[in-house]
């Protein structure tokens, strides 16, 4: 009998509910297990998703689950949070809440025998990915975050708008923190194999670096201001990553990946391009950055490292 692809989603707010829906619509999962601390919300989201399942182009089932019942999932996507805390427009503000919650439920999930891949969305994304990795004890790379995956999409959109070229013809990445400490490695951007430097005589390929970086970093807040959340972009980002894992695609995409010496960094999660396959992040792609870009990336990592320290004091206090 063919094996069922089972994906768990923890936290069914704006993000988690859209992730669960997208997993069904795209046919990425056969069974989506739903888990939320808010029982009423859980029951309602389950009903609504089941009502949609009949019309989805692929067969999919939705089931409610406790943390322990997520044990047989191939992938668990973490999307818990409290989005109202983000009125400050700083993702770190959510940290006191999310770190304490994650520290509480990861041991419960592991008690259920979970041995799959964890994809973290919850903010601060790099910090929470690091925490899940430490608390779960899963092998390196089996826990990773969406990181700068969504920010990369915002960057590529901005470049696409200016050049008129399709998103998929552009190779570009946002790197660093999924937060304010991000950078654009301009030197590695390519269009069908042509580097930016080779195209500088064409005005469409001359970019205002500061303006594009600002537009990319602030993109999430443009969405947040009008609707109090962001959901479609992140739902597709996470679903895409889940598909790469389930189909063992070995696809290169920006994620929050554990760094073990790459880019001169060790022991933190940061947004970098990485090969994603059945073992999660299987390899960090080390780009040849210029000296200025290397320094910029280091500054981003310093910001993440400081937040990891803050997070550790929160969950150690909760122990
Ligand atoms: N990484 C990214 O690119 C990205 C993008 C968008 C949002 N986010 C983050 O995703 C998270 C979710 O955002 P949202 O808009 O859905 O928030 P939300 O407030 O709408 O929903 C959060 C959900 O999590 C549930 N929850 C809280 N604690 C829980 C726990 N211990 N166990 C199970 N469920 C729990 C709540 O009941 C709620 O349903 C936030 O941290 C947000 O900042 C990240």
XYZ file of N, CA and C in Angstrom, residues 14-210:
591
model
N -4.261 32.737 11.705
C -4.286 33.157 10.296
C -3.316 32.313 9.473
N -2.111 32.118 10.008
C -1.068 31.428 9.243
C -1.342 29.925 9.165
N -1.512 29.289 10.329
C -1.659 27.834 10.359
C -2.865 27.352 9.559
N -3.979 28.083 9.652
C -5.187 27.673 8.907
C -4.915 27.753 7.402
N -4.200 28.793 6.980
C -3.881 28.923 5.545
C -2.875 27.860 5.104
N -1.960 27.495 6.005
C -1.010 26.421 5.674
C -1.799 25.124 5.462
N -2.725 24.832 6.392
C -3.519 23.590 6.304
C -4.318 23.566 5.004
N -4.903 24.695 4.646
C -5.703 24.806 3.414
C -4.805 24.589 2.186
N -3.639 25.261 2.188
C -2.736 25.181 1.024
C -2.187 23.764 0.860
N -1.906 23.097 1.989
C -1.424 21.704 1.917
C -2.452 20.833 1.198
N -3.747 21.124 1.420
C -4.809 20.351 0.778
C -4.973 20.734 -0.683
N -5.067 22.035 -0.953
C -5.329 22.517 -2.321
C -4.230 22.081 -3.289
N -2.982 22.075 -2.806
C -1.863 21.732 -3.695
C -1.622 20.216 -3.764
N -2.352 19.457 -2.958
C -2.153 17.999 -2.962
C -0.819 17.606 -2.357
N -0.288 18.457 -1.498
C 1.026 18.166 -0.896
C 0.918 17.068 0.163
N -0.207 17.034 0.884
C -0.375 16.034 1.953
C -1.633 15.206 1.694
N -1.632 13.950 2.185
C -2.835 13.107 2.116
C -3.675 13.285 3.372
N -2.970 13.515 4.489
C -3.650 13.714 5.766
C -2.992 14.902 6.475
N -3.820 15.872 6.870
C -3.299 17.027 7.608
C -3.852 16.949 9.023
N -2.954 16.841 9.999
C -3.378 16.766 11.402
C -3.330 18.172 11.994
N -4.427 18.564 12.611
C -4.568 19.940 13.102
C -4.492 19.965 14.617
N -3.718 20.921 15.152
C -3.535 21.004 16.608
C -3.523 22.465 17.031
N -4.350 22.803 18.003
C -4.345 24.176 18.536
C -4.773 24.121 19.994
N -4.203 25.018 20.783
C -4.511 25.082 22.207
C -5.945 25.580 22.429
N -6.455 26.304 21.442
C -7.811 26.851 21.525
C -8.778 25.837 20.882
N -9.443 25.072 21.750
C -10.289 23.942 21.320
C -11.393 24.381 20.360
N -11.996 25.541 20.666
C -13.112 26.043 19.850
C -12.635 26.350 18.433
N -11.482 27.002 18.370
C -10.896 27.379 17.069
C -10.546 26.105 16.287
N -10.006 25.129 17.000
C -9.605 23.863 16.378
C -10.807 23.184 15.714
N -11.897 23.086 16.465
C -13.105 22.425 15.951
C -13.632 23.178 14.728
N -13.639 24.503 14.803
C -14.170 25.308 13.694
C -13.312 25.190 12.448
N -11.988 25.281 12.621
C -11.102 25.189 11.450
C -11.213 23.796 10.816
N -11.308 22.763 11.670
C -11.428 21.397 11.153
C -12.684 21.256 10.300
N -13.803 21.783 10.821
C -15.069 21.691 10.084
C -14.967 22.414 8.738
N -14.414 23.622 8.771
C -14.343 24.450 7.561
C -13.454 23.780 6.501
N -12.332 23.218 6.948
C -11.419 22.552 6.005
C -12.060 21.298 5.422
N -12.776 20.540 6.254
C -13.452 19.336 5.771
C -14.531 19.712 4.742
N -15.160 20.882 4.959
C -16.190 21.348 4.021
C -15.578 21.671 2.660
N -14.300 22.054 2.673
C -13.613 22.407 1.411
C -13.058 21.170 0.717
N -12.762 20.108 1.515
C -12.021 18.947 0.996
C -12.694 18.304 -0.216
N -14.019 18.262 -0.221
C -14.736 17.603 -1.319
C -14.430 18.256 -2.673
N -14.154 19.557 -2.645
C -13.958 20.305 -3.892
C -12.477 20.475 -4.251
N -11.611 19.991 -3.392
C -10.179 20.137 -3.673
C -9.780 19.187 -4.806
N -8.778 19.574 -5.602
C -8.425 18.749 -6.765
C -7.760 17.422 -6.417
N -7.338 17.239 -5.161
C -6.703 15.986 -4.743
C -7.445 15.469 -3.517
N -7.345 14.165 -3.280
C -7.974 13.611 -2.080
C -7.161 14.023 -0.853
N -7.823 14.564 0.127
C -7.125 14.943 1.363
C -8.069 14.789 2.548
N -7.471 14.387 3.688
C -8.271 14.281 4.925
C -7.706 15.248 5.953
N -8.577 15.765 6.786
C -8.148 16.619 7.905
C -8.596 15.945 9.197
N -7.712 15.945 10.215
C -8.068 15.343 11.509
C -7.552 16.225 12.634
N -8.280 16.232 13.740
C -7.816 16.982 14.915
C -6.869 16.088 15.705
N -5.862 16.694 16.310
C -4.876 15.879 17.036
C -4.336 16.624 18.250
N -3.976 15.845 19.274
C -3.259 16.424 20.415
C -1.779 16.484 20.035
N -0.956 17.104 20.858
C 0.497 17.156 20.571
C 1.031 15.721 20.390
N 0.662 14.848 21.329
C 1.188 13.472 21.300
C 0.743 12.719 20.046
N -0.463 13.062 19.558
C -0.989 12.355 18.369
C -0.331 12.810 17.056
N 0.607 13.739 17.164
C 1.336 14.178 15.958
C 2.553 13.288 15.698
N 2.733 12.282 16.579
C 3.933 11.441 16.533
C 4.191 10.774 15.189
N 3.130 10.416 14.441
C 3.341 9.696 13.173
C 3.442 10.625 11.961
N 3.543 11.928 12.197
C 3.637 12.867 11.058
C 5.002 12.759 10.373
N 5.003 12.937 9.050
C 6.278 13.035 8.321
C 6.891 14.414 8.566
N 6.009 15.394 8.654
C 6.451 16.784 8.861
C 5.500 17.424 9.863
N 6.047 18.251 10.752
C 5.186 19.111 11.573
C 5.555 20.556 11.245
N 4.533 21.347 10.970
C 4.760 22.775 10.702
C 4.290 23.551 11.925
N 5.195 24.302 12.524
C 4.838 25.077 13.715
C 4.417 26.487 13.315
N 3.172 26.845 13.668
C 2.666 28.178 13.314
C 1.949 28.812 14.504
N 2.393 28.454 15.733
C 1.713 29.053 16.896
C 2.142 30.517 17.031
N 1.402 31.264 17.765
C 1.789 32.663 17.971
C 0.690 33.462 18.607
N 0.912 34.775 18.659
C -0.114 35.705 19.137
C 0.131 36.969 18.329
N -0.517 37.020 17.185
C -0.173 38.035 16.195
C -0.459 39.452 16.684
N -1.411 39.587 17.623
C -1.734 40.930 18.127
C -0.519 41.596 18.781
N 0.426 40.781 19.246
C 1.612 41.350 19.896
C 2.507 42.089 18.905
N 2.261 41.899 17.619
C 3.137 42.506 16.609
C 2.772 43.940 16.250
N 1.895 44.551 17.039
C 1.550 45.952 16.753
C 2.785 46.847 16.824
N 3.825 46.374 17.500
C 5.077 47.151 17.619
C 5.878 47.128 16.314
N 5.462 46.299 15.360
C 6.195 46.094 14.091
C 7.600 45.541 14.321
N 7.755 44.804 15.404
C 9.040 44.167 15.675
C 8.748 42.716 16.060
N 9.267 41.760 15.253
C 8.927 40.348 15.471
C 9.456 39.822 16.805
N 10.455 40.505 17.371
C 11.027 40.046 18.639
C 10.041 40.214 19.801
N 9.068 41.124 19.642
C 8.104 41.384 20.717
C 7.306 40.129 21.058
N 7.125 39.284 20.066
C 6.314 38.074 20.269
C 7.068 37.010 21.061
N 8.385 37.263 21.214
C 9.269 36.207 21.733
C 8.878 35.684 23.124
N 8.519 36.575 24.039
C 8.187 36.125 25.401
C 7.078 35.090 25.363
N 6.093 35.324 24.489
C 4.971 34.387 24.385
C 5.400 33.109 23.661
N 5.958 33.258 22.457
C 6.194 32.067 21.619
C 7.238 31.132 22.231
N 8.295 31.694 22.783
C 9.360 30.840 23.335
C 8.818 30.004 24.496
N 8.029 30.636 25.361
C 7.481 29.892 26.510
C 6.540 28.775 26.032
N 5.712 29.069 25.011
C 4.769 28.054 24.497
C 5.520 26.877 23.865
N 6.484 27.224 23.015
C 7.230 26.181 22.301
C 8.002 25.313 23.302
N 8.593 25.956 24.301
C 9.346 25.197 25.320
C 8.424 24.229 26.053
N 7.146 24.607 26.147
C 6.193 23.748 26.853
C 5.751 22.553 25.994
N 5.474 22.787 24.686
C 4.847 21.677 23.945
C 5.800 20.792 23.140
N 7.012 21.251 22.863
C 7.915 20.381 22.072
C 8.171 19.042 22.793
N 8.450 19.048 24.107
C 8.640 17.746 24.777
C 7.405 16.844 24.665
N 6.208 17.450 24.651
C 4.973 16.638 24.545
C 4.894 15.994 23.156
N 5.243 16.765 22.126
C 5.233 16.199 20.758
C 6.255 15.063 20.668
N 7.433 15.277 21.244
C 8.488 14.258 21.147
C 8.094 12.989 21.901
N 7.312 13.166 22.984
C 6.826 12.026 23.756
C 5.955 11.114 22.898
N 5.305 11.709 21.897
C 4.453 10.936 20.985
C 5.257 10.153 19.958
N 6.586 10.273 20.016
C 7.443 9.471 19.129
C 7.761 10.122 17.796
N 7.624 11.430 17.695
C 7.876 12.110 16.413
C 9.330 11.956 15.963
N 9.489 11.532 14.686
C 10.850 11.340 14.156
C 11.010 12.025 12.798
N 10.081 12.905 12.473
C 10.099 13.494 11.127
C 10.858 14.811 11.055
N 10.357 15.680 10.197
C 11.003 16.968 9.927
C 10.121 18.082 10.491
N 10.743 19.020 11.182
C 10.031 20.161 11.757
C 10.297 21.382 10.900
N 9.236 22.034 10.448
C 9.417 23.309 9.730
C 8.794 24.398 10.598
N 9.605 25.347 10.999
C 9.099 26.389 11.884
C 8.796 27.685 11.140
N 7.611 28.239 11.476
C 7.199 29.546 10.940
C 7.221 30.597 12.052
N 6.851 30.151 13.264
C 6.655 31.051 14.405
C 7.830 32.008 14.615
N 7.487 33.261 14.928
C 8.503 34.302 15.149
C 8.916 34.424 16.601
N 10.144 34.923 16.844
C 11.170 35.243 15.860
C 11.697 33.944 15.238
N 11.564 33.846 13.921
C 11.669 32.552 13.234
C 13.009 31.833 13.466
N 14.113 32.571 13.353
C 15.431 31.914 13.491
C 15.638 31.422 14.931
N 15.172 32.243 15.873
C 15.330 31.929 17.296
C 14.479 30.714 17.684
N 13.239 30.703 17.215
C 12.342 29.591 17.569
C 12.796 28.305 16.863
N 13.334 28.418 15.657
C 13.857 27.219 14.966
C 15.001 26.621 15.787
N 15.882 27.486 16.283
C 17.008 27.045 17.119
C 16.488 26.339 18.378
N 15.458 26.928 18.983
C 14.895 26.370 20.213
C 14.286 24.984 19.956
N 13.534 24.864 18.863
C 12.906 23.563 18.554
C 14.000 22.521 18.319
N 15.051 22.929 17.636
C 16.141 21.995 17.359
C 16.747 21.495 18.679
N 17.012 22.434 19.605
C 17.620 22.049 20.888
C 16.685 21.167 21.711
N 15.395 21.548 21.764
C 14.465 20.815 22.639
C 14.041 19.465 22.072
N 14.016 19.358 20.756
C 13.550 18.095 20.151
C 14.659 17.049 20.117
N 15.901 17.500 20.030
C 17.019 16.563 19.908
C 17.036 15.863 18.550
N 16.269 16.363 17.580
C 16.258 15.750 16.239
C 17.607 16.008 15.553
N 17.984 15.148 14.593
C 19.279 15.343 13.927
C 19.386 16.709 13.244
N 20.605 17.192 13.098
C 20.842 18.502 12.479
C 20.198 18.548 11.093
N 19.509 19.625 10.821
C 18.870 19.793 9.506
C 17.432 19.300 9.478
N 17.071 18.424 10.462
C 15.691 17.929 10.493
C 14.745 18.990 11.071
N 15.329 20.016 11.658
C 14.533 21.177 12.090
C 15.063 22.379 11.311
N 14.185 23.066 10.647
C 14.590 24.315 9.995
C 13.393 25.255 9.934
N 13.670 26.517 9.598
C 12.587 27.502 9.578
C 12.351 28.025 8.167
N 11.203 28.649 7.975
C 10.936 29.284 6.675
C 11.891 30.462 6.471
N 12.347 31.054 7.577
C 13.403 32.068 7.538
C 13.207 33.151 6.498
N 14.243 33.364 5.678
C 14.149 34.417 4.659
C 13.525 33.883 3.356
N 12.861 32.728 3.437
C 12.164 32.200 2.252
C 11.099 33.176 1.764
N 10.299 33.669 2.709
C 9.239 34.614 2.347
C 9.835 35.955 1.915
N 10.884 36.390 2.611
C 11.522 37.669 2.264
C 12.151 37.584 0.871
N 12.665 36.396 0.532
C 13.241 36.201 -0.803
C 12.161 36.387 -1.862
N 10.964 35.894 -1.563
C 9.863 36.058 -2.510
C 9.543 37.547 -2.687
N 9.619 38.297 -1.587
C 9.352 39.748 -1.667
C 10.443 40.442 -2.488
N 11.689 40.021 -2.304
C 12.808 40.597 -3.065
C 12.642 40.288 -4.554
N 12.356 39.030 -4.857
C 12.221 38.610 -6.261
C 11.042 39.344 -6.917
N 9.979 39.567 -6.154
C 8.828 40.323 -6.690
C 9.245 41.736 -7.075
N 10.025 42.381 -6.192
C 10.464 43.756 -6.465
C 11.342 43.785 -7.720
N 12.222 42.797 -7.847
C 13.111 42.737 -9.012
C 12.299 42.445 -10.278
N 11.320 41.569 -10.146
C 10.454 41.219 -11.276
C 9.667 42.446 -11.754
N 9.176 43.228 -10.782
C 8.402 44.422 -11.156
C 9.252 45.406 -11.949
N 10.512 45.571 -11.533
C 11.368 46.546 -12.224
C 11.849 46.031 -13.590
N 12.188 44.751 -13.674
C 12.777 44.233 -14.915
C 11.727 43.720 -15.898
N 10.553 43.392 -15.394
C 9.520 42.810 -16.250
C 9.728 41.321 -16.483
N 10.754 40.744 -15.838
C 11.019 39.307 -16.012
C 10.226 38.487 -15.003
N 9.874 37.282 -15.394
C 9.125 36.386 -14.511
C 9.962 36.017 -13.277
N 9.262 35.881 -12.146
C 9.916 35.519 -10.875
C 10.886 34.343 -11.050
N 10.421 33.339 -11.810
C 11.179 32.079 -11.856
C 12.427 32.178 -12.728
N 12.608 33.324 -13.431
C 13.833 33.515 -14.223
C 14.891 34.257 -13.408
N 14.563 34.547 -12.173
C 15.465 35.355 -11.337
C 16.030 34.498 -10.207
N 17.347 34.513 -10.037
C 17.961 33.848 -8.884
C 18.452 34.942 -7.936
N 17.835 35.005 -6.773
C 18.215 36.017 -5.780
C 17.780 35.516 -4.408
N 18.457 35.968 -3.373
C 18.110 35.536 -2.006
C 18.182 36.697 -1.042
N 17.288 36.684 -0.054
C 17.494 37.527 1.134
C 18.225 36.632 2.115
N 19.176 37.202 2.848
C 19.920 36.396 3.829
C 19.925 37.087 5.188
N 20.120 36.300 6.227
C 20.199 36.845 7.583
C 18.962 36.503 8.385
N 18.505 37.480 9.140
C 17.386 37.244 10.049
C 16.045 37.417 9.337
N 15.049 36.582 9.665
C 13.693 36.915 9.236
C 13.217 37.969 10.227
N 13.587 39.204 9.917
C 13.356 40.327 10.819
C 14.034 41.529 10.202
N 14.455 42.466 11.044
C 15.049 43.678 10.483
C 16.481 43.478 10.033
N 17.182 42.490 10.606
C 18.601 42.278 10.272
C 18.751 41.336 9.073
N 18.346 41.837 7.905
C 18.464 41.050 6.658
C 19.355 41.800 5.686
N 19.900 41.071 4.709
C 20.719 41.738 3.687
C 20.474 41.096 2.310
N 20.792 41.879 1.284
C 20.665 41.372 -0.095
C 22.073 41.153 -0.657
N 22.452 39.914 -0.961
C 23.740 39.711 -1.623
C 23.603 39.999 -3.128
N 23.780 41.269 -3.485
C 23.558 41.715 -4.869
C 24.503 41.015 -5.845
N 25.713 40.682 -5.372
C 26.731 40.150 -6.292
C 26.360 38.771 -6.851
N 25.415 38.072 -6.201
C 25.105 36.709 -6.666
C 23.806 36.644 -7.487
N 23.154 37.802 -7.663
C 21.873 37.787 -8.394
C 22.123 37.477 -9.874
N 21.287 36.577 -10.408
C 21.445 36.177 -11.811
C 20.090 36.102 -12.523
N 20.143 36.354 -13.804
C 18.947 36.255 -14.660
C 19.282 35.254 -15.757
N 18.754 34.041 -15.622
C 19.060 33.002 -16.610
C 20.555 32.835 -16.809
N 21.316 32.923 -15.733
C 22.762 32.717 -15.813
C 23.555 33.998 -16.012
N 22.885 35.102 -16.365
C 23.615 36.378 -16.538
C 23.661 37.117 -15.219
N 24.881 37.554 -14.823
C 25.009 38.280 -13.564
C 24.589 39.733 -13.763
N 24.142 40.352 -12.668
C 23.708 41.756 -12.719
C 24.772 42.645 -13.357
N 26.015 42.390 -12.983
C 27.142 43.208 -13.452
C 27.218 43.242 -14.986
N 26.823 42.122 -15.608
C 26.889 42.045 -17.078
C 25.747 42.815 -17.745
N 24.759 43.237 -16.927
C 23.559 43.854 -17.500
C 23.466 45.337 -17.165
N 24.556 45.909 -16.668
C 24.453 47.271 -16.116
C 24.172 48.352 -17.156
N 24.304 48.035 -18.470
C 24.007 49.044 -19.496
C 22.503 49.151 -19.773
N 21.741 48.229 -19.212
C 20.286 48.245 -19.396
C 19.659 48.811 -18.113
N 18.976 49.949 -18.222
C 18.489 50.658 -17.023
C 17.537 49.786 -16.170
N 16.883 48.813 -16.799
C 15.974 47.950 -16.016
C 16.728 47.143 -14.960
N 18.035 46.964 -15.206
C 18.830 46.126 -14.298
C 19.715 46.958 -13.361
N 19.423 48.260 -13.292
C 20.161 49.120 -12.349
C 19.213 49.389 -11.179
N 19.588 48.895 -10.007
C 18.672 48.940 -8.861
C 19.120 49.954 -7.813
N 18.132 50.582 -7.195
C 18.402 51.404 -6.014
C 18.462 50.401 -4.841
N 19.683 50.022 -4.453
C 19.857 48.944 -3.467
C 19.097 49.202 -2.167
N 19.235 50.444 -1.652
C 18.599 50.731 -0.355
C 17.077 50.647 -0.461
